[in-house]
Tab-separated table of C-alpha atoms and ligand atoms in Angstrom:
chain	number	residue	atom	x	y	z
A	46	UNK	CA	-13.618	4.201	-16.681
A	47	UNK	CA	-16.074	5.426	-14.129
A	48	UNK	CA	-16.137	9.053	-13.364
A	49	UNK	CA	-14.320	9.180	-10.192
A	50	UNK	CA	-15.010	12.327	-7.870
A	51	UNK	CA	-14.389	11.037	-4.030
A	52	UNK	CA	-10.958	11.013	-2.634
A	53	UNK	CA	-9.996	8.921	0.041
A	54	UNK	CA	-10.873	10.134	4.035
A	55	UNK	CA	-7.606	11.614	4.595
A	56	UNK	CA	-7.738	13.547	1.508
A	57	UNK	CA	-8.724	16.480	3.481
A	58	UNK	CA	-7.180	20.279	3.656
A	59	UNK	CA	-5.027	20.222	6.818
A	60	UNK	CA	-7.803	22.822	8.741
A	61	UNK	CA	-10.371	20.077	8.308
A	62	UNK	CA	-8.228	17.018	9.129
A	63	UNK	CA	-6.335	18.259	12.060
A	64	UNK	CA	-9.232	20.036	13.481
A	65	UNK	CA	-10.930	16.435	14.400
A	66	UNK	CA	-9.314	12.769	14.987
A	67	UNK	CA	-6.003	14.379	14.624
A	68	UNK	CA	-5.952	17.163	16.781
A	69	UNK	CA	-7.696	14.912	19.215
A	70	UNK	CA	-5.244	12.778	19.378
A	71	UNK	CA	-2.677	14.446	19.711
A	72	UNK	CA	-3.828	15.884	23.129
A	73	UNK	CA	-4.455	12.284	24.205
A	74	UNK	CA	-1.203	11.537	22.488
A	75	UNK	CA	0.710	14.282	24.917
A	76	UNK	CA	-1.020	13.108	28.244
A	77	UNK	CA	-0.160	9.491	27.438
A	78	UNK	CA	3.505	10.195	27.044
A	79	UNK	CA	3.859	12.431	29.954
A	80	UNK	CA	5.395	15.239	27.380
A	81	UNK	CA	4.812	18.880	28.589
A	82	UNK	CA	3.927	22.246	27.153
A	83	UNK	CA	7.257	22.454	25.010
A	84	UNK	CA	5.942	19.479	22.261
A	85	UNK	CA	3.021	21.668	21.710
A	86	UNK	CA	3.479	24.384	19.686
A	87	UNK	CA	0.369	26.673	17.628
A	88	UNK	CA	0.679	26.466	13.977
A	89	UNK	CA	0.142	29.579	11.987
A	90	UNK	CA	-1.054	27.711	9.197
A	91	UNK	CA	-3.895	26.383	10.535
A	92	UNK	CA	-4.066	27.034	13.682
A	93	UNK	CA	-4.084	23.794	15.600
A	94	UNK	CA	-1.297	22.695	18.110
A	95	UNK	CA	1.571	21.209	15.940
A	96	UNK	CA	1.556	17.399	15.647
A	97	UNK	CA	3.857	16.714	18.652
A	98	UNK	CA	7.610	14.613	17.575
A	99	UNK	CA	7.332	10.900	17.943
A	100	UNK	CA	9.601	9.703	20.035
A	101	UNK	CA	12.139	7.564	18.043
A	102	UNK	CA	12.553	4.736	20.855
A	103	UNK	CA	10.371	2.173	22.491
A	104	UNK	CA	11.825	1.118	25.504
A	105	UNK	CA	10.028	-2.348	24.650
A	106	UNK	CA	12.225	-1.897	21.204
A	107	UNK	CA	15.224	-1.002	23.163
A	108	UNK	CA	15.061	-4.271	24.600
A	109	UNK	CA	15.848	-6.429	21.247
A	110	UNK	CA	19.073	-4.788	20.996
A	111	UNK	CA	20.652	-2.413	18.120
A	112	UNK	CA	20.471	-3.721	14.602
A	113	UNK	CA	23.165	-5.789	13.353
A	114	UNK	CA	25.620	-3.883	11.302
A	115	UNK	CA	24.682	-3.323	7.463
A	116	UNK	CA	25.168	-1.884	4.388
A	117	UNK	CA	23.236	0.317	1.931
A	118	UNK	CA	22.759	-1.859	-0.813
A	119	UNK	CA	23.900	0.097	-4.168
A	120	UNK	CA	21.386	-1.070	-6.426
A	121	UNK	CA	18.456	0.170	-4.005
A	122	UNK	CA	19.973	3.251	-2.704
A	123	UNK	CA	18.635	6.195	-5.283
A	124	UNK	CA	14.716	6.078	-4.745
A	125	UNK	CA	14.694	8.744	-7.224
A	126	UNK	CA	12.944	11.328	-5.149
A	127	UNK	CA	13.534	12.667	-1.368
A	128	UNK	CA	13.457	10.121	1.852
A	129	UNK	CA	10.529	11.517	3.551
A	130	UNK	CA	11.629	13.232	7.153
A	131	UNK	CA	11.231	12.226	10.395
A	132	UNK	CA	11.071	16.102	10.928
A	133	UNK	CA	7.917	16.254	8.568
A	134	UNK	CA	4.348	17.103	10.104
A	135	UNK	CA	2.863	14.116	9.071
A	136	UNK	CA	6.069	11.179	9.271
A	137	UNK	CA	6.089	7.533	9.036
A	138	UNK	CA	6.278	7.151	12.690
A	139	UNK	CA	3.484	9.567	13.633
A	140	UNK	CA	1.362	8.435	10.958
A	141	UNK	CA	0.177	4.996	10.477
A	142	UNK	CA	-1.667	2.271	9.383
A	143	UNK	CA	-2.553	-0.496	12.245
A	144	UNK	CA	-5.646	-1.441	12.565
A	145	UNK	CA	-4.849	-3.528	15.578
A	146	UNK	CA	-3.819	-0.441	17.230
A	147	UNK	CA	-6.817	1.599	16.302
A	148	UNK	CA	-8.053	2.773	12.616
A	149	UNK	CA	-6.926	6.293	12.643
A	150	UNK	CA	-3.910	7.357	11.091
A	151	UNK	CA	-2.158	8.914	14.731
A	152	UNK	CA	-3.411	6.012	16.718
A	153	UNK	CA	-1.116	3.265	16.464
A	154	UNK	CA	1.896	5.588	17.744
A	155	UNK	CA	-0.020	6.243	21.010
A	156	UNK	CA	-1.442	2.933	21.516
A	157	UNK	CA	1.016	0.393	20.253
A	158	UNK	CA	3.439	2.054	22.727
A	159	UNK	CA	5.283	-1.099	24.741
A	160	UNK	CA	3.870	-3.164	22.496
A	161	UNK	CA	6.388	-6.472	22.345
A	162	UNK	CA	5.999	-9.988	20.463
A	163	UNK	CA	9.362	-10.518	22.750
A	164	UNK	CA	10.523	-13.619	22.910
A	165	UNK	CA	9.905	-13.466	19.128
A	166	UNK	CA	9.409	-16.792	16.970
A	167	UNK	CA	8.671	-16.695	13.069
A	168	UNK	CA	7.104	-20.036	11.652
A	169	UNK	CA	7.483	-21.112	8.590
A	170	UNK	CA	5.422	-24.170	7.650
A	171	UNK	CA	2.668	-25.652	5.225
A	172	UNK	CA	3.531	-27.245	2.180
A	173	UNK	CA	7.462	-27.578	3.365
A	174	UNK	CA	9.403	-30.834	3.889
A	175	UNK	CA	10.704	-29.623	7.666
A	176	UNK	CA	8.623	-26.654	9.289
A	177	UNK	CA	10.984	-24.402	11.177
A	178	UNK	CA	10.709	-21.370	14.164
A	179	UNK	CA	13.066	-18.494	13.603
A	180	UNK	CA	14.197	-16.170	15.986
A	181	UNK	CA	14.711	-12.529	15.141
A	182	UNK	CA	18.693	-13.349	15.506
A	183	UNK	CA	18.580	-16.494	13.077
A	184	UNK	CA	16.798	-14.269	10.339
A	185	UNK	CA	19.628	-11.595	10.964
A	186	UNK	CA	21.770	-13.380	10.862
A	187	UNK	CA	20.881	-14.339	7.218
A	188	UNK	CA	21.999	-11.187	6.558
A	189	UNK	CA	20.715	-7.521	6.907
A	190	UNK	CA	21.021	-4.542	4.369
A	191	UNK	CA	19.467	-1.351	3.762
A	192	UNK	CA	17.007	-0.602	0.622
A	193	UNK	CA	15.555	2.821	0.330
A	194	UNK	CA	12.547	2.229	-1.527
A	195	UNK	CA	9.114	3.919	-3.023
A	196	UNK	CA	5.897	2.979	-0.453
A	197	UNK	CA	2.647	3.402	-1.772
A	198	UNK	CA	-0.501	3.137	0.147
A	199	UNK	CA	-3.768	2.373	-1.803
A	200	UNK	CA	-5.405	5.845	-0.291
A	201	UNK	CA	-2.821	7.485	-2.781
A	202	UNK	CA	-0.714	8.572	-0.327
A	203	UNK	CA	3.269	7.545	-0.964
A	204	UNK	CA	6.554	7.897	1.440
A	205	UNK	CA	10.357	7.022	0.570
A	206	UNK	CA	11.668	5.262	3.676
A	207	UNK	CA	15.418	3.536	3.869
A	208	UNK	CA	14.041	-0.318	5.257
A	209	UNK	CA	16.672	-2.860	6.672
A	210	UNK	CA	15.984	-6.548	6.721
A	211	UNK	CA	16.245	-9.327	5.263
A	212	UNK	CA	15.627	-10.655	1.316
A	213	UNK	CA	12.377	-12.827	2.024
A	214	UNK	CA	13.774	-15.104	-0.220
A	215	UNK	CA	16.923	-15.848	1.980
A	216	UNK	CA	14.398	-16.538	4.788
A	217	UNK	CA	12.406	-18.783	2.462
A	218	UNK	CA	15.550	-20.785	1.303
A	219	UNK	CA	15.789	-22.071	5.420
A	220	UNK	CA	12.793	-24.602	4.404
A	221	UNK	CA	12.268	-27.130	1.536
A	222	UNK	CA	9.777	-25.518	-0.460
A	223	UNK	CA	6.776	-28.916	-1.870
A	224	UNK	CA	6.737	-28.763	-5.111
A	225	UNK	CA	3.215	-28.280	-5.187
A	226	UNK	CA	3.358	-24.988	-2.716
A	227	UNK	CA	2.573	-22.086	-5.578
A	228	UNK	CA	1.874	-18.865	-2.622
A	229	UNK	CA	2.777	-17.747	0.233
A	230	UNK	CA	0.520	-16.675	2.963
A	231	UNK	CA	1.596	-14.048	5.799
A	232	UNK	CA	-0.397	-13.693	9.589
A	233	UNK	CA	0.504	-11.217	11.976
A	234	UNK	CA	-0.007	-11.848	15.829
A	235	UNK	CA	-3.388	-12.627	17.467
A	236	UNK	CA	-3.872	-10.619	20.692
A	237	UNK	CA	-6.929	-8.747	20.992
A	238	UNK	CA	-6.273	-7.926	24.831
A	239	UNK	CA	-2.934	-6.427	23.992
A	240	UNK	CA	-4.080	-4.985	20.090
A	241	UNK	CA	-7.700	-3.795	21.153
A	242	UNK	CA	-8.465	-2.969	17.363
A	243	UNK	CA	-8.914	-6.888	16.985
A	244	UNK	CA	-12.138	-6.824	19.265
A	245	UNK	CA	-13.384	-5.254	16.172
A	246	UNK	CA	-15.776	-7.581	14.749
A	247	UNK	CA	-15.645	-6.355	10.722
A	248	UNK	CA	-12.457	-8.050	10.132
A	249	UNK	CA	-11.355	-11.512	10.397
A	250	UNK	CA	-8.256	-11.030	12.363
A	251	UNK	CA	-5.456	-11.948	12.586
A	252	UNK	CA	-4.067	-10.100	9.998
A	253	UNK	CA	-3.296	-12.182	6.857
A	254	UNK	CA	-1.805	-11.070	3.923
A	255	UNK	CA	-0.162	-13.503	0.737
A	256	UNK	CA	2.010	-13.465	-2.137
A	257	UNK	CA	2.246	-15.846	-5.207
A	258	UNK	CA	5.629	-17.924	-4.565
A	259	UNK	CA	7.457	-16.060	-7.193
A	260	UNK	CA	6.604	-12.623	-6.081
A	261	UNK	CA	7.508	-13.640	-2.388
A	262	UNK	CA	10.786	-14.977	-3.898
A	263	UNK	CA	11.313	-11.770	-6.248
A	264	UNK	CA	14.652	-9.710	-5.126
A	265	UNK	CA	12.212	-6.558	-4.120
A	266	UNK	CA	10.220	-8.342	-1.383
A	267	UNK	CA	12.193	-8.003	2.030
A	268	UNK	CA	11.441	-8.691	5.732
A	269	UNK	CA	11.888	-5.328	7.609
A	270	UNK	CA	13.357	-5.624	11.008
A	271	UNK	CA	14.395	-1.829	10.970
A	272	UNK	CA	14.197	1.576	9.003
A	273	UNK	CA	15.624	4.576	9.206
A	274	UNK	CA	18.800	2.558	10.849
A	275	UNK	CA	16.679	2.140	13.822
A	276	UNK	CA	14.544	-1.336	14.943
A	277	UNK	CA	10.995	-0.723	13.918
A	278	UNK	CA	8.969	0.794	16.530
A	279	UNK	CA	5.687	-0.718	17.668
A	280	UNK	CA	3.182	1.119	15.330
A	281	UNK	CA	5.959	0.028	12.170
A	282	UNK	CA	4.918	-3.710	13.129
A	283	UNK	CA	8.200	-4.615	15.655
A	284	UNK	CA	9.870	-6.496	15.377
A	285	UNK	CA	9.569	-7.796	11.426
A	286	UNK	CA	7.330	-6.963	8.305
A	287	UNK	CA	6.666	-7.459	5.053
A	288	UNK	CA	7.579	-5.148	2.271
A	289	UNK	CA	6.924	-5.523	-1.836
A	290	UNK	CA	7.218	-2.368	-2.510
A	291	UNK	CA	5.352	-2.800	-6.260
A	292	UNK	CA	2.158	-3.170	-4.553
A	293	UNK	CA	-0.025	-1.010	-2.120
A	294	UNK	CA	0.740	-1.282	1.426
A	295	UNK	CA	-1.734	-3.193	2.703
A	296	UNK	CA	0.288	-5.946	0.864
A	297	UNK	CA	2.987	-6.232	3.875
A	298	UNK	CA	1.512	-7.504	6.868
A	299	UNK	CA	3.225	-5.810	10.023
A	300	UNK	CA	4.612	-7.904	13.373
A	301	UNK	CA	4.277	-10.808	10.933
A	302	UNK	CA	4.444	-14.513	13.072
A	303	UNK	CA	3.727	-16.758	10.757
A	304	UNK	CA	4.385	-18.159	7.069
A	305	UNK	CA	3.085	-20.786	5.219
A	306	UNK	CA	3.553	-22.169	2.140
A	307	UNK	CA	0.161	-22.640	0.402
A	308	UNK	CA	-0.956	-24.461	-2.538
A	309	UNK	CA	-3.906	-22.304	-3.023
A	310	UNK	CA	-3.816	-18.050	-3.419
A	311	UNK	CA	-4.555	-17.353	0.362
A	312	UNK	CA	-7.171	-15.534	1.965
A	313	UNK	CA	-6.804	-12.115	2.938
A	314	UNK	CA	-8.042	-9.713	5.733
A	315	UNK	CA	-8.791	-7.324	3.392
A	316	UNK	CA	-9.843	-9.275	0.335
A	317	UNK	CA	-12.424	-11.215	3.051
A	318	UNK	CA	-13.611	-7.865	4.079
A	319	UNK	CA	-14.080	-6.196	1.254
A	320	UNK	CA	-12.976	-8.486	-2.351
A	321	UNK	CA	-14.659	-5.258	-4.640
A	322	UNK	CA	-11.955	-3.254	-3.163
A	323	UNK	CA	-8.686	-5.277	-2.531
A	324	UNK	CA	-8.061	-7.614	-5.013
A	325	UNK	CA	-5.217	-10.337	-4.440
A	326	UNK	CA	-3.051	-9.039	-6.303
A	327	UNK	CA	-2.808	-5.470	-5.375
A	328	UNK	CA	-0.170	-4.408	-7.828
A	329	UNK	CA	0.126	-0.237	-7.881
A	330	UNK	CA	-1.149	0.568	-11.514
A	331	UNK	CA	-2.384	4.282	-12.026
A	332	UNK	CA	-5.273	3.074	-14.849
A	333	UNK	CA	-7.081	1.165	-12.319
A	334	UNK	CA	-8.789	3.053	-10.090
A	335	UNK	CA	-9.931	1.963	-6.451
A	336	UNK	CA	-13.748	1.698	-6.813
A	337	UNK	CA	-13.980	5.029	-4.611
A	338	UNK	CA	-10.778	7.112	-6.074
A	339	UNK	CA	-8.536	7.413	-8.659
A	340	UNK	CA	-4.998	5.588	-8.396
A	341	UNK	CA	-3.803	8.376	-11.462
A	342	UNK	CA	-1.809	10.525	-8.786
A	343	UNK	CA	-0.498	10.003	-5.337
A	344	UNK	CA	0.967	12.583	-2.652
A	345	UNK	CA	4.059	12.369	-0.645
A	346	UNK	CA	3.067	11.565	2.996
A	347	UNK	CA	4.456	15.674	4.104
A	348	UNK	CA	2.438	17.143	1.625
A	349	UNK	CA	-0.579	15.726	1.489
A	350	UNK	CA	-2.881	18.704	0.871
A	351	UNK	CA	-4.203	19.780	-2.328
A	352	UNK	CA	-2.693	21.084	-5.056
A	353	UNK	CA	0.581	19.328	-5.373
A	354	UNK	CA	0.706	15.643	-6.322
A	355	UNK	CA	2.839	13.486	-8.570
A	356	UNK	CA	1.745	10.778	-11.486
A	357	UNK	CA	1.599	7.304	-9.918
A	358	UNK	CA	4.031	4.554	-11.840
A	359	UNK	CA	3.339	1.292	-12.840
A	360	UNK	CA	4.186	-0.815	-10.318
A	361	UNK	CA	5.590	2.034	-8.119
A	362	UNK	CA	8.355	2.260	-10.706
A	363	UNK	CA	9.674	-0.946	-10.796
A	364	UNK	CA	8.435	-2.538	-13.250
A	365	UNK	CA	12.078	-3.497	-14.051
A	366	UNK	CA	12.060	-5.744	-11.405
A	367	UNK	CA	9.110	-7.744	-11.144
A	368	UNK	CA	7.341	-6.717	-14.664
A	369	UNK	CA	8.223	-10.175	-15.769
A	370	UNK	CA	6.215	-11.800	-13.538
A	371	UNK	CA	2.921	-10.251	-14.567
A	372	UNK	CA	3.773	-11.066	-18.326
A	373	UNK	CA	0.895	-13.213	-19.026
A	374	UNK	CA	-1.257	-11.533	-17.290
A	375	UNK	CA	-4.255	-9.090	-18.581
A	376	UNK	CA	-2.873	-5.067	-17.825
A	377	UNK	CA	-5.437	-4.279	-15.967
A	378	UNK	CA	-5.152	-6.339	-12.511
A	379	UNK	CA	-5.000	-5.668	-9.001
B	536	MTE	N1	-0.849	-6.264	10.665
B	536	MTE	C1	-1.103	-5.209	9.884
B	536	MTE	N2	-0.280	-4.941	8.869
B	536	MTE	C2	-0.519	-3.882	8.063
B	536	MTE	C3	-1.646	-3.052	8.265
B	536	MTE	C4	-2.501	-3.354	9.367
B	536	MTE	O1	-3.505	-2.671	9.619
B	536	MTE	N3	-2.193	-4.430	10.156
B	536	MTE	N4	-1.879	-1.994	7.409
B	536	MTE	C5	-1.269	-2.065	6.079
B	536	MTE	C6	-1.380	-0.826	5.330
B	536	MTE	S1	-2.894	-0.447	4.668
B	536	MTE	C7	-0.301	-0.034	5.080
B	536	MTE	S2	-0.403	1.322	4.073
B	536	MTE	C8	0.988	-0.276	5.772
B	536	MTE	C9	1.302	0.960	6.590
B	536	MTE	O2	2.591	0.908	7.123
B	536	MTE	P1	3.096	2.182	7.953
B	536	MTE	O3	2.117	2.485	9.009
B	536	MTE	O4	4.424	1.774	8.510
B	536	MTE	O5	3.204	3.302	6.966
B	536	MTE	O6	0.961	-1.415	6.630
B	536	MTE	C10	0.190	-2.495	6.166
B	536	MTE	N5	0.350	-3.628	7.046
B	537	MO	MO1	-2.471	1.158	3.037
């Protein structure tokens, strides 16, 4: 194993990472919303204003309606560690990845802002006998339930967020599957006027992401409408994404449109940007190091300054689940 010694941009002590794009934003991120004085507040820590609270609403979001009624499901409902807090410094709503909404982390919650794919429509076609459209009510109406599971980012940072959606696999069964369709291939909208980040030329937007048909089938992999018993906000990817929570988070596209069944393993936005980094198969495996860090440990998204960090698992700790799947495959993959 190479002799890994650089950590991941964010990896920074909080002086250092709020004194730049952070703090920076955050003053944009208080004119844009109109908020006064009283979301400020000074630190004593470090010194910098406070990262100002994220509003929990959208008024774009507000729009679709509450969430249909739902129920914890029992055999997801004991991550095995702490949700991570809305109240925390650095939450999932405040911090984000979105690259069509900018490629730092406290971007997307300023600039997705209104964002809507309202009147929504969800495709599902390719190698299927009938291809259908979806509206956000038919795939509700398959039935919603919450799932608190383990996220895991491939910069080795980690949250534990309570999702509600959708089993992909229900959504899946609303098609007759070819016989000779073995993946699945995800897109997420293409807007560049509304999503400025996809003006950027270094990746081949829209968004595309893929799973092999079993894995996209595999009772972990859900399509997230809400979490934390709200509708996902803009910079979550409104109004439905992907989660397989076994595999880094790049994995689940956000504001997914579009499905189709593939016979081939589909391309991906980042495996066409850069394949020596993000391999297909992205599977979260602390003996196989990103090319730049080491996967061994990961921190919780509140705490994400040195020293405290936790062992990564093997497939984010369920390897229960979906080990099978892998069974004839080498250890080491991605
Ligand atoms: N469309 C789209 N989906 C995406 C991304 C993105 O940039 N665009 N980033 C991915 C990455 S790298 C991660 S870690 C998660 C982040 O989800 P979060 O911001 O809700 O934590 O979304 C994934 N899905
Ligand atoms: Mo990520």
């Amino acid at each position: 194993m190479p002799n890994i010694i650089s950590r991941p941009s964010w990896y920074l002590p909080d002086s250092a990472a709020i004194a730049e794009s952070i703090y920076l934003n955050r003053r944009h991120f208080i004119k844009a919303l109109g908020l006064g004085a009283a979301a400020m507040a000074v630190t004593a820590r470090c010194g910098v204003a406070q990262p100002i609270s994220v509003p929990r609403t959208d008024p774009s979001v507000e729009k679709l309606g509450p969430l249909p009624a739902y129920k914890t499901n029992p055999n997801f409902s004991d991550p095995g560690r702490p949700l991570t807090s809305l109240d925390d410094e650095r939450n999932p709503l405040a911090f984000n990845n979105f690259y069509e909404f900018g490629t730092r982390k406290y971007q997307p919650a300023i600039s997705a802002r209104g964002f809507t794919l309202d009147p929504y429509a969800l495709e599902i076609g390719g190698l299927v006998k009938e291809p259908v459209k979806l509206g956000l009510e038919d795939v509700e109406a398959l039935g919603v339930e919450e799932r608190v599971y383990r996220f895991r980012c491939v910069e080795a940072w980690a949250m534990t967020v309570p999702w509600v959606g959708v089993p992909l696999a229900k959504i899946l069964a609303k098609v007759d599957i070819l016989p000779e369709a073995k993946y699945v291939a995800f897109q997420t909208f293409l807007d560049p006027e509304r999503a400025s980040g996809q003006k950027a030329q270094n990746y081949d937007w829209p968004y595309k992401e893929g799973l092999r048909l079993d894995e996209a089938m595999n009772e972990m992999t859900m399509a997230v409408t809400g979490m934390y018993g709200k509708r996902l906000l803009p910079q979550s990817g409104t109004p439905l994404r992907i989660i397989a929570p076994w595999k880094y988070g790049y994995k689940g596209a956000k504001s997914v449109v579009k499905i189709t069944l593939t016979a081939g393993q589909p391309a991906t936005l980042w495996n066409t940007a850069l394949a020596s980094e993000y391999k297909f198969y992205s599977n979260v495996d602390p003996e196989v190091p990103h090319p730049r860090w080491s996967q061994a440990s990961e921190k919780m998204l509140s705490d994400l300054s040195p020293p405290e960090s936790v062992p990564t698992q093997w497939y984010n700790g369920y390897g229960e689940q979906v080990g099978a799947m892998y069974a004839d495959m080498k250890r080491v993959l991605y």
